[in-house]
Coordinates of C-alpha atoms in Angstrom, one line a residue:
M137 CA 37.2 -45.3 11.5
K138 CA 35.0 -46.9 14.1
L139 CA 35.8 -50.4 15.4
A140 CA 33.1 -53.0 15.7
R141 CA 32.1 -53.7 19.3
R142 CA 32.6 -57.2 20.5
P143 CA 29.8 -58.8 22.4
A144 CA 30.5 -59.3 26.1
P145 CA 31.9 -62.7 27.0
L146 CA 29.5 -65.2 28.5
L147 CA 30.2 -65.8 32.2
V148 CA 28.4 -69.2 32.1
R149 CA 29.3 -71.7 29.5
R150 CA 26.7 -73.9 27.9
A151 CA 26.6 -77.5 28.9
P152 CA 27.7 -80.1 26.5
A153 CA 24.7 -81.6 24.6
S154 CA 24.9 -84.8 26.6
L155 CA 24.5 -83.0 29.9
A156 CA 22.1 -80.2 28.7
G157 CA 19.2 -81.2 31.0
L158 CA 21.4 -81.6 34.1
Y159 CA 23.6 -78.5 34.0
L160 CA 21.9 -75.6 35.6
A161 CA 24.6 -73.0 36.2
G162 CA 24.0 -72.5 39.9
R163 CA 20.3 -72.6 39.7
K164 CA 18.4 -75.1 42.0
R165 CA 17.8 -78.5 40.4
N166 CA 14.5 -80.3 40.7
Q167 CA 15.0 -82.7 43.6
I168 CA 12.3 -85.2 42.5
V169 CA 13.6 -88.2 40.6
C170 CA 12.2 -91.7 40.5
S171 CA 14.2 -94.7 41.4
P172 CA 14.6 -97.2 38.5
L173 CA 12.3 -100.1 38.5
W174 CA 15.2 -102.6 38.3
W175 CA 16.6 -101.2 41.5
I176 CA 13.2 -101.3 43.3
A177 CA 13.0 -105.0 42.3
A178 CA 16.5 -105.6 43.7
V179 CA 15.6 -104.0 47.0
C180 CA 12.5 -106.1 47.3
E181 CA 14.5 -109.2 46.5
G182 CA 17.1 -108.4 49.1
M183 CA 14.4 -107.8 51.7
R184 CA 12.6 -110.9 50.6
L185 CA 9.3 -109.0 50.3
E186 CA 6.9 -108.5 47.4
R187 CA 6.6 -104.8 48.1
I188 CA 8.7 -102.4 50.1
P189 CA 6.7 -101.6 53.3
L190 CA 7.7 -97.9 53.6
D191 CA 9.0 -95.2 51.3
P192 CA 9.5 -92.2 53.7
C193 CA 10.3 -89.7 50.8
A194 CA 7.8 -90.8 48.1
H195 CA 7.1 -89.0 44.9
P196 CA 4.3 -86.5 45.2
K197 CA 2.3 -88.2 42.4
P198 CA 0.5 -91.2 43.7
A199 CA 0.9 -92.9 40.3
K200 CA 4.7 -93.1 41.0
H201 CA 4.3 -94.8 44.4
F202 CA 5.6 -98.4 44.8
A203 CA 5.6 -99.0 48.5
I204 CA 2.8 -100.0 50.8
Q205 CA 3.1 -96.8 52.8
N206 CA 4.3 -93.7 50.9
W207 CA 5.1 -90.6 52.9
T208 CA 5.4 -87.4 50.8
R209 CA 6.1 -85.3 53.9
G210 CA 7.6 -85.7 57.3
G211 CA 10.1 -88.5 56.5
L212 CA 12.7 -87.0 58.8
D213 CA 10.2 -86.3 61.6
A214 CA 9.2 -89.8 62.6
P215 CA 11.0 -93.1 63.0
W216 CA 10.7 -95.6 60.3
L217 CA 9.1 -98.6 62.0
H218 CA 9.1 -100.9 59.0
P219 CA 11.6 -102.1 56.5
S220 CA 12.3 -99.0 54.4
Y221 CA 13.7 -97.7 51.2
A222 CA 14.6 -94.0 50.6
N223 CA 15.7 -92.1 47.5
P224 CA 15.9 -88.7 49.4
P225 CA 16.3 -85.2 48.0
F226 CA 19.9 -84.8 47.2
N227 CA 20.2 -81.3 48.7
E228 CA 19.6 -82.8 52.2
L229 CA 21.3 -86.1 51.7
V230 CA 23.4 -86.2 54.9
R231 CA 20.4 -85.5 57.1
W232 CA 18.5 -88.4 55.4
M233 CA 21.5 -90.7 55.7
R234 CA 21.8 -90.0 59.5
H235 CA 18.1 -90.6 60.0
A236 CA 18.1 -93.8 57.9
R237 CA 21.1 -95.1 60.0
A238 CA 19.4 -94.2 63.3
C239 CA 16.1 -95.9 62.3
A240 CA 18.0 -99.0 61.2
M241 CA 19.9 -99.2 64.4
L242 CA 16.8 -98.4 66.6
T243 CA 14.5 -101.0 65.0
G244 CA 16.8 -103.6 63.5
F245 CA 14.7 -103.5 60.3
P246 CA 16.3 -103.4 56.8
V247 CA 16.8 -99.9 55.5
V248 CA 18.2 -99.0 52.1
L249 CA 19.1 -95.5 50.9
L250 CA 20.1 -94.5 47.3
G251 CA 21.9 -91.3 46.5
P252 CA 24.8 -89.5 44.9
W253 CA 28.3 -90.2 46.3
R254 CA 29.4 -87.0 48.0
S255 CA 32.1 -88.0 50.4
H256 CA 33.4 -84.4 50.5
R257 CA 30.3 -83.4 52.5
I258 CA 30.7 -83.0 56.3
G259 CA 29.3 -86.0 58.1
F260 CA 28.8 -88.1 54.9
C261 CA 31.1 -91.0 55.7
E262 CA 30.2 -91.1 59.4
A263 CA 26.5 -91.4 58.4
L264 CA 27.3 -94.7 56.6
A265 CA 28.6 -96.5 59.8
G266 CA 27.3 -100.0 60.0
A267 CA 26.1 -100.1 56.4
T268 CA 27.1 -102.1 53.4
V269 CA 27.8 -99.6 50.6
L270 CA 27.3 -100.4 47.0
F271 CA 28.9 -98.3 44.3
F272 CA 27.2 -97.9 40.9
K273 CA 28.2 -97.1 37.3
A274 CA 26.2 -94.2 35.8
F275 CA 22.5 -95.2 35.2
P276 CA 19.4 -93.3 34.2
F277 CA 16.8 -92.7 36.9
D278 CA 13.2 -93.7 35.9
G279 CA 11.9 -91.3 33.2
Q280 CA 15.3 -89.8 32.4
K281 CA 17.0 -90.2 29.0
N282 CA 20.6 -89.8 30.2
A283 CA 22.5 -91.4 33.0
T284 CA 23.5 -89.3 36.0
P285 CA 26.8 -87.3 35.6
F286 CA 27.7 -88.2 39.1
P287 CA 28.5 -91.6 40.8
C288 CA 25.7 -93.1 42.9
F289 CA 25.7 -95.4 45.9
A290 CA 23.3 -97.4 48.0
A291 CA 23.7 -97.8 51.7
A292 CA 22.1 -101.0 53.1
W293 CA 21.6 -101.7 56.8
H294 CA 20.5 -105.2 57.9
V295 CA 20.0 -106.5 54.4
Q296 CA 22.1 -108.2 51.8
L297 CA 21.2 -106.9 48.4
P298 CA 21.6 -108.9 45.1
R299 CA 24.2 -107.8 42.5
T300 CA 22.9 -105.7 39.7
R301 CA 24.2 -104.9 36.2
Y302 CA 25.2 -101.3 37.3
E303 CA 27.1 -102.3 40.5
M304 CA 30.8 -101.7 40.5
D305 CA 31.8 -102.6 44.0
R306 CA 30.6 -103.1 47.5
K307 CA 32.2 -102.4 50.8
A308 CA 31.3 -102.9 54.5
W309 CA 31.5 -99.5 56.1

């Protein structure tokens, strides 16, 4: 009598249905997400401007641009000589945080950076020096159906941002 052969076990489990678009099992995730419009409005309100002067890591599609100047390349290569807002690629988050802090300290202009809370990364907490840090409940980025499966934060240098419906807490760093 021959025994039926069992299929080999899967090494990677499937993501729950609610996270299906976010779980990539070690593959690289698309780093381009758009900031929610409610958040852009809050940053403009905090800076007391109609439009944000500089987005140093803008979306590659011009239709998604919201700032007066939108850099799609070279955001880490030059100082930000205007009030700025950045939603950087999450795979280089600490580099962007350090650059944002340096530009804010150099120019004295308001700088706001939005990203995932990854305090276990080397240099993460040090890069927040001098900022007011806002912690958020999960929210969907613009064009996404589901909220992020990770906590987000915003670091604000030289600007007092208004409270939003997703904000949980804020702390001077």
